[in-house]
Each structure stands twice: as C-alpha cells, then as structure tokens.
Coordinates of C-alpha atoms and ligand atoms in Angstrom, one line a residue:
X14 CA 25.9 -22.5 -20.7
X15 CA 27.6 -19.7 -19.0
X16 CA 25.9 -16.4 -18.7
X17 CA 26.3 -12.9 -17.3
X18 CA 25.7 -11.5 -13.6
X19 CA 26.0 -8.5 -11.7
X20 CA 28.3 -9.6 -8.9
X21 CA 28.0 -7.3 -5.7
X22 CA 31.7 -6.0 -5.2
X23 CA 31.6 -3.1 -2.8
X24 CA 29.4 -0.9 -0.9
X25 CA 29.9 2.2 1.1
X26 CA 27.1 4.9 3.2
X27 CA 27.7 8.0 4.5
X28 CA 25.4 9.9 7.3
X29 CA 24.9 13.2 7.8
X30 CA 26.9 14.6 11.1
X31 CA 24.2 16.3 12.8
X32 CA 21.7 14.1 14.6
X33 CA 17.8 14.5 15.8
X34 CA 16.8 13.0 18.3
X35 CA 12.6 12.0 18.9
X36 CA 13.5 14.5 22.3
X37 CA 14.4 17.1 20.0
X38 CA 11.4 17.0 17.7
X39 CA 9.4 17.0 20.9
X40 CA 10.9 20.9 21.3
X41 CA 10.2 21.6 18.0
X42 CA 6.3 19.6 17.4
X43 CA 3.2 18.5 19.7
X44 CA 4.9 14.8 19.9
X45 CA 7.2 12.8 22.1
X46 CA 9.8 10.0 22.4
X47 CA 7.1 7.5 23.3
X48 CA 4.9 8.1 20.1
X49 CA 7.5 8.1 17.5
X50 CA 9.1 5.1 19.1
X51 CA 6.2 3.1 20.0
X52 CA 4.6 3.9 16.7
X53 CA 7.3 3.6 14.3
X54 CA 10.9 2.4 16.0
X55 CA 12.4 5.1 14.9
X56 CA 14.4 6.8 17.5
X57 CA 17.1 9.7 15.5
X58 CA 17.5 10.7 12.0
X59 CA 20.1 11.9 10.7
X60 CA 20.0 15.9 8.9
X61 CA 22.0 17.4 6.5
X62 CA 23.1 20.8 6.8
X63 CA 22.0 23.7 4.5
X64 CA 24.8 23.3 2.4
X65 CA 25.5 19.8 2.4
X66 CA 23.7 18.5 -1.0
X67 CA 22.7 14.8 -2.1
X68 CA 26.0 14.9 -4.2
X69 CA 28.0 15.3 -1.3
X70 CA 26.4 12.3 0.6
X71 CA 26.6 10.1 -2.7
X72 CA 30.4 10.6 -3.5
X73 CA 31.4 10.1 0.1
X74 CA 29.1 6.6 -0.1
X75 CA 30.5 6.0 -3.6
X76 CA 34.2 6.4 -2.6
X77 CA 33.6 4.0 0.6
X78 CA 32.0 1.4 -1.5
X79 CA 34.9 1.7 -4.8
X80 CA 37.6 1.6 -1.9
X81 CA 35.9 -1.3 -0.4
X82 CA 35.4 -3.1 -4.5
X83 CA 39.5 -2.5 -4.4
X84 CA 38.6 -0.7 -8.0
X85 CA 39.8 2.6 -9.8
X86 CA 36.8 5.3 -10.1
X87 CA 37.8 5.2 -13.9
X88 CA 36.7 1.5 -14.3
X89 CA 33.5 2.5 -13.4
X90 CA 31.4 2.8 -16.9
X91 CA 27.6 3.8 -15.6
X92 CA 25.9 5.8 -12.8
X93 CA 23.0 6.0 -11.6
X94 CA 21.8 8.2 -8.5
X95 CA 17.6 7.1 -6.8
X96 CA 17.2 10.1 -5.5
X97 CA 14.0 12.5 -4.9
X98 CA 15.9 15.3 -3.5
X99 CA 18.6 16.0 -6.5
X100 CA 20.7 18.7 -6.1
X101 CA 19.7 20.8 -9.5
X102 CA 16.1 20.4 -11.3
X103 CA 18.3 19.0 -14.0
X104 CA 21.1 18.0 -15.1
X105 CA 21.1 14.7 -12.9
X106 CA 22.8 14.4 -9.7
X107 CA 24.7 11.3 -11.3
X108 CA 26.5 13.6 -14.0
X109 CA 27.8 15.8 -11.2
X110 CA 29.0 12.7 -9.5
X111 CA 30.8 11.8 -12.4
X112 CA 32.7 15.0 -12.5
X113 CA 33.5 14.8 -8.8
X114 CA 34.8 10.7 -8.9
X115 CA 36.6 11.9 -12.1
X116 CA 35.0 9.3 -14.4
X117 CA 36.2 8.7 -17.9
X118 CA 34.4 11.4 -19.9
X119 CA 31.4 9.8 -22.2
X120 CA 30.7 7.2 -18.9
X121 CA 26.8 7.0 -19.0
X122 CA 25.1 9.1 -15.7
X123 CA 21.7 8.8 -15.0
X124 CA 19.3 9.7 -12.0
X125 CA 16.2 7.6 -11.3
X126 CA 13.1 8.8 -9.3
X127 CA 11.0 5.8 -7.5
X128 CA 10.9 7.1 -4.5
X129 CA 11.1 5.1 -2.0
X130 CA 11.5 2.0 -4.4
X131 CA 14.6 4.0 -6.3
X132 CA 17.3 1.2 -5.4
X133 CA 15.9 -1.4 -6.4
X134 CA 14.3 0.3 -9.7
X135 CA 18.4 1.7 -10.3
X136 CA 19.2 -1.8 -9.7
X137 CA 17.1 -3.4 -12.2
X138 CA 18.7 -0.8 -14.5
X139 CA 22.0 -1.6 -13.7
X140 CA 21.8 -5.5 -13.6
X141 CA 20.1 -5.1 -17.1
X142 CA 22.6 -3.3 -18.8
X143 CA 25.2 -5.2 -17.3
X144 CA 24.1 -8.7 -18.1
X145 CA 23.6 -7.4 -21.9
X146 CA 27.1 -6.4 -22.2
X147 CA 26.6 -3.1 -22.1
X148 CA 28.5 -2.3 -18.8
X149 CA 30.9 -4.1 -17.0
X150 CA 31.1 -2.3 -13.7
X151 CA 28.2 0.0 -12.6
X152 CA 27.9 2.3 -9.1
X153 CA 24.7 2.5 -8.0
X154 CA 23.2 5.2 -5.6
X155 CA 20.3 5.6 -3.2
X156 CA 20.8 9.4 -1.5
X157 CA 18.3 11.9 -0.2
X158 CA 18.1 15.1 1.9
X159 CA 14.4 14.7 2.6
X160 CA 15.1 17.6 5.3
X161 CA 15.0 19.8 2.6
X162 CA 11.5 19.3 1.5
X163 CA 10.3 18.2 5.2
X164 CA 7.4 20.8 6.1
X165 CA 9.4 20.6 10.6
X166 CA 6.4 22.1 11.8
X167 CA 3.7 19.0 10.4
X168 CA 4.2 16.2 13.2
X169 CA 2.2 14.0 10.8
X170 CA 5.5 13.5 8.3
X171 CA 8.3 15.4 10.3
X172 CA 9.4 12.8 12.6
X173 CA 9.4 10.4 10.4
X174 CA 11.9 10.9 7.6
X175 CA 16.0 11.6 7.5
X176 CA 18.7 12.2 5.4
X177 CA 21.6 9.9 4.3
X178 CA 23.4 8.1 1.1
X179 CA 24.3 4.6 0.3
X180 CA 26.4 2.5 -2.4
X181 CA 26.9 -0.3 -4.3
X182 CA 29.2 -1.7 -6.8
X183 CA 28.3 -4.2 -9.1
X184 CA 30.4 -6.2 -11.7
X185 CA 29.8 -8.6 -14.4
X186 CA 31.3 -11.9 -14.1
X187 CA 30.8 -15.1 -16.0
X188 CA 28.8 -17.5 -13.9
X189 CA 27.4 -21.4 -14.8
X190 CA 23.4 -19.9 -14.9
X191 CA 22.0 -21.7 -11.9
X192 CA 20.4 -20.5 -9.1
X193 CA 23.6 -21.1 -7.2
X194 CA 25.1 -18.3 -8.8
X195 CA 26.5 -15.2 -6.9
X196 CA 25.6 -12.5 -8.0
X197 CA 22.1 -10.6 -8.9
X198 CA 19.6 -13.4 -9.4
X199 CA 16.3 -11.8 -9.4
X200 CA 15.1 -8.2 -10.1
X201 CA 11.0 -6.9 -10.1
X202 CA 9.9 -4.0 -9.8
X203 CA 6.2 -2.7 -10.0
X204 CA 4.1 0.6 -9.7
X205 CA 0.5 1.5 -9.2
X206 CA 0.2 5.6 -10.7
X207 CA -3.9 5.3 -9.0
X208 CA -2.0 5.5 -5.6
X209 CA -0.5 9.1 -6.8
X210 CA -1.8 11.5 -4.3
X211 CA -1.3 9.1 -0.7
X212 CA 2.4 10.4 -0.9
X213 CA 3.3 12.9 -2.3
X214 CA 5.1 16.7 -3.0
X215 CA 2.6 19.0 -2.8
X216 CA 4.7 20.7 -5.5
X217 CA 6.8 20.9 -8.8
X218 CA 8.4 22.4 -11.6
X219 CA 5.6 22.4 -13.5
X220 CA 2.9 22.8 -11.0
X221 CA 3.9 25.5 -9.3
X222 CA 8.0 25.7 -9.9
X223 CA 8.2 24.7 -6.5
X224 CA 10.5 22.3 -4.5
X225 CA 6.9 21.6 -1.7
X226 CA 6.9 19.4 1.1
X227 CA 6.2 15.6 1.5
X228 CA 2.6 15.0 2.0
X229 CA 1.0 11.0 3.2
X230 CA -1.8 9.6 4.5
X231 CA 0.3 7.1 6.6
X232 CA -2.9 4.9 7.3
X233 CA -3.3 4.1 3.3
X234 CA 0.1 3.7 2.7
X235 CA 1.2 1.3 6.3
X236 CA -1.9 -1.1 4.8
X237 CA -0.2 -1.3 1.2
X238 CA 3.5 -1.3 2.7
X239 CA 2.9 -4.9 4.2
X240 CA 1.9 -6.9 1.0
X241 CA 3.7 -4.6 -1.9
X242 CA 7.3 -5.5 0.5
X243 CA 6.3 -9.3 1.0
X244 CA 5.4 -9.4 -3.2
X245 CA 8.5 -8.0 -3.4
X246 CA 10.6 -10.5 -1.8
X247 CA 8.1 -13.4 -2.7
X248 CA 8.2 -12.9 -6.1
X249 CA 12.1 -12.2 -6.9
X250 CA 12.5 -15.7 -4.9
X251 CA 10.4 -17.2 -7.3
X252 CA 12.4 -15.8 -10.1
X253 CA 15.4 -16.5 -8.6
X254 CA 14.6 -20.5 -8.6
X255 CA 14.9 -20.0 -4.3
X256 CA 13.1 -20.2 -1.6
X257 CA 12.4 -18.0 1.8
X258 CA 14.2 -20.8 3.9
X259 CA 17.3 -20.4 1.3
X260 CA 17.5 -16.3 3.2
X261 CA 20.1 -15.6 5.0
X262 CA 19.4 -12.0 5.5
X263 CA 16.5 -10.2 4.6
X264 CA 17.3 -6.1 4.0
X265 CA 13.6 -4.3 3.8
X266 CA 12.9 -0.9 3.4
X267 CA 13.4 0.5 6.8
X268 CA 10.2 3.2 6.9
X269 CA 8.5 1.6 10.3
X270 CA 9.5 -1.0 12.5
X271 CA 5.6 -2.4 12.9
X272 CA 6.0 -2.5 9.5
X273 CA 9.0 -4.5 8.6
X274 CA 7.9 -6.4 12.2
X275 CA 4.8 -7.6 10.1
X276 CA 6.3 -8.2 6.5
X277 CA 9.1 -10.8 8.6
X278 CA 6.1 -12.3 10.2
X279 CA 3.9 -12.8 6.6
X280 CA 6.8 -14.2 5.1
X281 CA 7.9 -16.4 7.9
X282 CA 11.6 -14.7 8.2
X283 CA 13.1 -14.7 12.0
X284 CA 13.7 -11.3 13.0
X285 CA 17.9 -12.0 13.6
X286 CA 17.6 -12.1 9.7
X287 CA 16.5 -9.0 8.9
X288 CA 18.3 -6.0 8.7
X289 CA 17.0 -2.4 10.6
X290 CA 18.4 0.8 10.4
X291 CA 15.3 2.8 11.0
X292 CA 15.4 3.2 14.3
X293 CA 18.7 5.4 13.7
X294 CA 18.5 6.5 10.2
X295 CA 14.8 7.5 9.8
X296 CA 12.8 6.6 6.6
X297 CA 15.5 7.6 4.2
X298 CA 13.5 7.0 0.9
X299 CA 15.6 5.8 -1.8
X300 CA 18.8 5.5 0.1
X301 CA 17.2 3.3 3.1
X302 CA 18.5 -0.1 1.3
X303 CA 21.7 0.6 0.2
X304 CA 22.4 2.5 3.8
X305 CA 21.1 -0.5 5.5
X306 CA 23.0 -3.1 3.2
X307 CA 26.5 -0.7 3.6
X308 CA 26.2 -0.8 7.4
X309 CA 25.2 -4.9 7.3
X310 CA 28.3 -5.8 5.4
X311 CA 30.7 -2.9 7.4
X312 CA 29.3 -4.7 11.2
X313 CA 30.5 -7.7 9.1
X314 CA 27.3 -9.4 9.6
X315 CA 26.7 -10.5 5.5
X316 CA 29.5 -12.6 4.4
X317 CA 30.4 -14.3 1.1
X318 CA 27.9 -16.7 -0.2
X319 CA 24.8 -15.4 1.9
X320 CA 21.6 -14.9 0.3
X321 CA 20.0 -11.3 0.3
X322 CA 17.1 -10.8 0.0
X323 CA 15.6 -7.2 -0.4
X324 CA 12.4 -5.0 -1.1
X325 CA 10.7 -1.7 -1.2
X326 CA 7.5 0.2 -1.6
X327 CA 6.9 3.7 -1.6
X328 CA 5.8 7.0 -3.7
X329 CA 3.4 6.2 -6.8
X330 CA 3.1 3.6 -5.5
X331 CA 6.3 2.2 -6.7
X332 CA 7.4 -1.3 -5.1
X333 CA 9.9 -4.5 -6.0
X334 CA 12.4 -7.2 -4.6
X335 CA 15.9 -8.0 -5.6
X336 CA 17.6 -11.2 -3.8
X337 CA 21.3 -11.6 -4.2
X338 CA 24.0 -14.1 -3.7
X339 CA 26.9 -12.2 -2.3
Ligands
UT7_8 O1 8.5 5.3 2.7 C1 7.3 4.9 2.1 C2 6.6 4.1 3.0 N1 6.1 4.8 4.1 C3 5.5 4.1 5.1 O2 5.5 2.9 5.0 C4 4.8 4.9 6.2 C5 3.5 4.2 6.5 N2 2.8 4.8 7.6 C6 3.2 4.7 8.9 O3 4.3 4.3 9.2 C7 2.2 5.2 9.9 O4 0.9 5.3 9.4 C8 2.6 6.5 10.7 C9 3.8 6.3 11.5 C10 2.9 7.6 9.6 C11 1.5 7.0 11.6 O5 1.1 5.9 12.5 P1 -0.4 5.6 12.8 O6 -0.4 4.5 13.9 O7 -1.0 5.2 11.5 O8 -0.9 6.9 13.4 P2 -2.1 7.8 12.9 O9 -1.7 8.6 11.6 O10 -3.4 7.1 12.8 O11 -2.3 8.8 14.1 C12 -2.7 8.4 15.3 C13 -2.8 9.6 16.2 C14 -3.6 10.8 15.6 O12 -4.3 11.4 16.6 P3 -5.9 11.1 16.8 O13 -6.5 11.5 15.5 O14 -6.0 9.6 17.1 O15 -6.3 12.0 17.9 C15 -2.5 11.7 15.1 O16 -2.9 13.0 15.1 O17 -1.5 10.1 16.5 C16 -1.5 11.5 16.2 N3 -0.1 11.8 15.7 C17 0.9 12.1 16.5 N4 1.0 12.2 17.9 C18 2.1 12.5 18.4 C19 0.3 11.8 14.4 N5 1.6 12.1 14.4 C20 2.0 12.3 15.7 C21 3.2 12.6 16.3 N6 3.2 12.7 17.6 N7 4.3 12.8 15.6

C-alpha cells in the first residue's frame, strides 16, 4: 500500500555579514580564544545588525532553498518559522514571510517556539500535515538573532551564542511505505517543563513586558544535552524501522563541540559523519539544524539516497530526532 511522505526538495541558509571572533569577545569580556575554543569549539559567530530582523535572515534562507527545490514561492501552501527571537510579539514572523515570498493569500503561516529543539518540533508539524493531505509543499524555518537578547557583558552565555537562518523544503510524494522510502521516515519530539528555569529569558510579555536576556546553568544543561540528543536520534531510528549503521550523516544540534564529540561517541557514529557548524556559526538555537543541513548539502557533501539522521535539545527542556532519506 502506497502512502504519503515529506520528500526533502530544497534547502537554503543565510548568515549574518558581520562576524565575531573568540579575539574580539576577549576585548569586550574577561575570556579568551583558548577558553571558548577548548571549552566549546566554537571559534566566530555570526551577528546581525540592529536592523537586520529574523524575517530578513529567513526569506533570504527561504529563497535559497525554493530556488534550489526548482519551485514557484506560490506552490508553497504552509509556513512555519522556529524562532525565539521573532521580529513582533505577534503576529508571527511566518505571516510576514508570507507577505515578503508573495504567497497565495489564505496559505497557512505559523511560528513555533522550542527553542533550541524548534526544527525539528516545525518539522513534525510539517511532515504531519503533509502526510494527512493537508499540505503538499511546506517551507520550514529555523532563524534567530539571539544577539538581540544576549546580555555582551555576561561571559557565562555571551560567547556562546550567534545569529543566523536556515531552510527547508519539503513535498509530498507517493512512496511504497517501507523503510526504504525517501523522504521523512521518523519524527519525535519531547519536552520536560521541570527543566524550566536552567535556560531561560529572564523576561516576557507578561512578566515584565520585556524582551530579557538568555540565562543557563551550562553544567545542568551539558549533562542533559548528551542523552536527550542520543534519545533523539535512537529513537526516530527505531521508528524509522533503521538502524545507526544504516547513517550516512548524522546532523546534531551544534551548541558544543564536547558535546556533539560525546553524543557521536554514545551512539557509536564516526566523527566524518557528523555534521559541525558550531565552530563558525555559534549555538544558533532553532536555526542550528537547518543552517548546518543547508551548508552539508551546498559543500555537496549529502547526496541523493543518504540517510540523515538529526536531533536537538534545548529550552524547556525541549528535545527530539528526525532521520531522513534524501
Ligand atoms: O542550546 C541548548 C543547549 N545548550 C548547551 O548544550 C550548552 C551546554 N553547556 C555548555 O556547553 C557548557 O556548560 C559551557 C560551555 C556553557 C560552559 O563550560 P563548562 O566547562 O561547563 O564551564 P563552567 O561553566 O563550569 O565554567 C568553568 C570556569 C568557571 O570559573 P571557575 O568557577 O572554575 O573559577 C567560569 O567562571 O570557567 C569560567 N568561565 C569562563 N572563563 C573564561 C565561564 N565562562 C567563561 C568565559 N571565559 N567565557
């Protein structure tokens, strides 16, 4: 029996011009090039200036990624942006999208907030409504401008974080329903609301009607990071009918290198396999996966018929795994 999956046709990123260097925190905050690097690979981030927003970072990913899918922005027929960093309080940074890609009017636009985890959660979403018929082509966003709520003189979170926006295109298509497949073959996500306060805004709308700056106790969250990302990955291989050995590149969330060093080692993936970004993008939240996939498939390193495998944790705690066949 045939069934529906989400078929990854396109993806697209776009950075940020200005780049900051671990040297140039070290001008700005009691650290230096060998801390950040030794302790978490990461080496430059990219920044956003003052009036470049999260919209403009997702339509430049979003037209890279529907130019690379060979499609028309009108046959796109839902949107959602992961994002923390929206441009507005409301309305959602997807519906400005919309306006700016020149969707058909009455396309569905929707922004999703899980953190770190936001791809993959969008994803689900996406994959979901596609696979019930409701959608036939979706663009999906990850895009932040964590810079903006960045407290630069805290050397605790400042050199850890960056701005940047990925893409991805996905379309239904009729496949035989085996593991085989290309396409989406597993989504899971997960969240734990007791981890609330480990990362967090120290502010909000309702709080205090303010924007705040990203607070973490990086010990708590590094310990959960390791076996949330290897669940992630574990589990979607399990719903996928595959195994690890059937990976032919693994795409984590790219927060710390030790991190992703140790989640490659627990589930017994060969570093060559796995993707990283962090050391030049920074912990990116919600668009660290679909940056890192964009730049795997522009260096031409994931090619047709490879197994992806991908996960997240972050803020909530919010975590999950998606593995797809390209
Ligand atoms: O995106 C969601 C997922 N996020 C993550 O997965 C992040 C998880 N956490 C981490 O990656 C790590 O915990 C950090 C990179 C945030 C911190 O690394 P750590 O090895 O856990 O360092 P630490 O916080 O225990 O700090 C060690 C020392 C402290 O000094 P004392 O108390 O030992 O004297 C800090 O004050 O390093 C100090 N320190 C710094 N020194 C230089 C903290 N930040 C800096 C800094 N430069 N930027």
């Amino acid at each position: 029996m045939t069934v529906i999956r989400s078929q990854l046709i396109g993806t697209g990123y776009k950075l940020p011009a200005k780049v900051l260097t671990n040297d140039d925190l070290s001008k700005m905050v009691e650290t230096s090039d060998e801390w950040i690097s030794t302790r978490t690979g990461i080496r430059s981030r990219h920044i956003a200036e003052k009036d470049e927003l999260t919209s403009d970072l997702s339509y430049d990913a979003a037209v890279m990624a529907i130019k690379n899918a060979g499609i028309k922005n009108e046959e796109i027929d839902f949107i959602i942006v992961a994002t923390v960093t929206g441009d507005t309080t409301f309305p959602a940074t997807a519906a400005k999208l919309s306006k700016k890609l020149g969707l058909l009017p009455g396309t569905p636009a929707m922004d999703v907030n899980a953190a770190c985890s936001g791809f993959v959660y969008a994803s689900q979403i996406a994959d979901n409504m596609i696979r019930l018929g409701q959608v036939k082509t979706a663009l999906v966003i990850g895009a932040e401008t964590l810079s903006k709520i960045t407290d630069w003189t805290d050397r605790n979170t400042c050199v850890l974080f960056g701005d940047g926006a990925g893409a991805a295109i996905f379309r239904a298509a009729e496949c035989a329903g085996t593991k085989d497949d290309t396409g989406v073959l597993a989504t899971k996500i997960y969240a734990d609301g007791s981890q609330f306060d480990h990362l967090c805004s120290d502010s909000g709308v309702s709080l205090n009607q303010k924007a705040g700056f990203i607070h973490m106790d990086g010990k708590e969250v590094f310990k959960i990071a390791i076996p949330s990302l290897v669940q992630g990955v574990e589990e979607s291989l399990k719903i996928a009918g595959l195994e690890v050995a059937d990976v032919d590149w693994y795409v984590p969330h790219q927060a710390n290198l030790r991190i992703i060093d140790s989640v490659a080692k627990k589930l017994e993936i060969d570093m060559d396999k796995v993707i990283v970004t962090v050391d030049h993008h920074g912990n990116t939240s919600a668009a660290s996966i679909p940056l890192a996939l964009a730049e795997a498939f522009a260096a031409g390193k994931i090619k047709k018929g490879d197994v992806v495998a991908v996960s997240a944790m972050g803020a909530g705690f919010t975590w999950g795994g998606m593995i797809i066949r390209v």
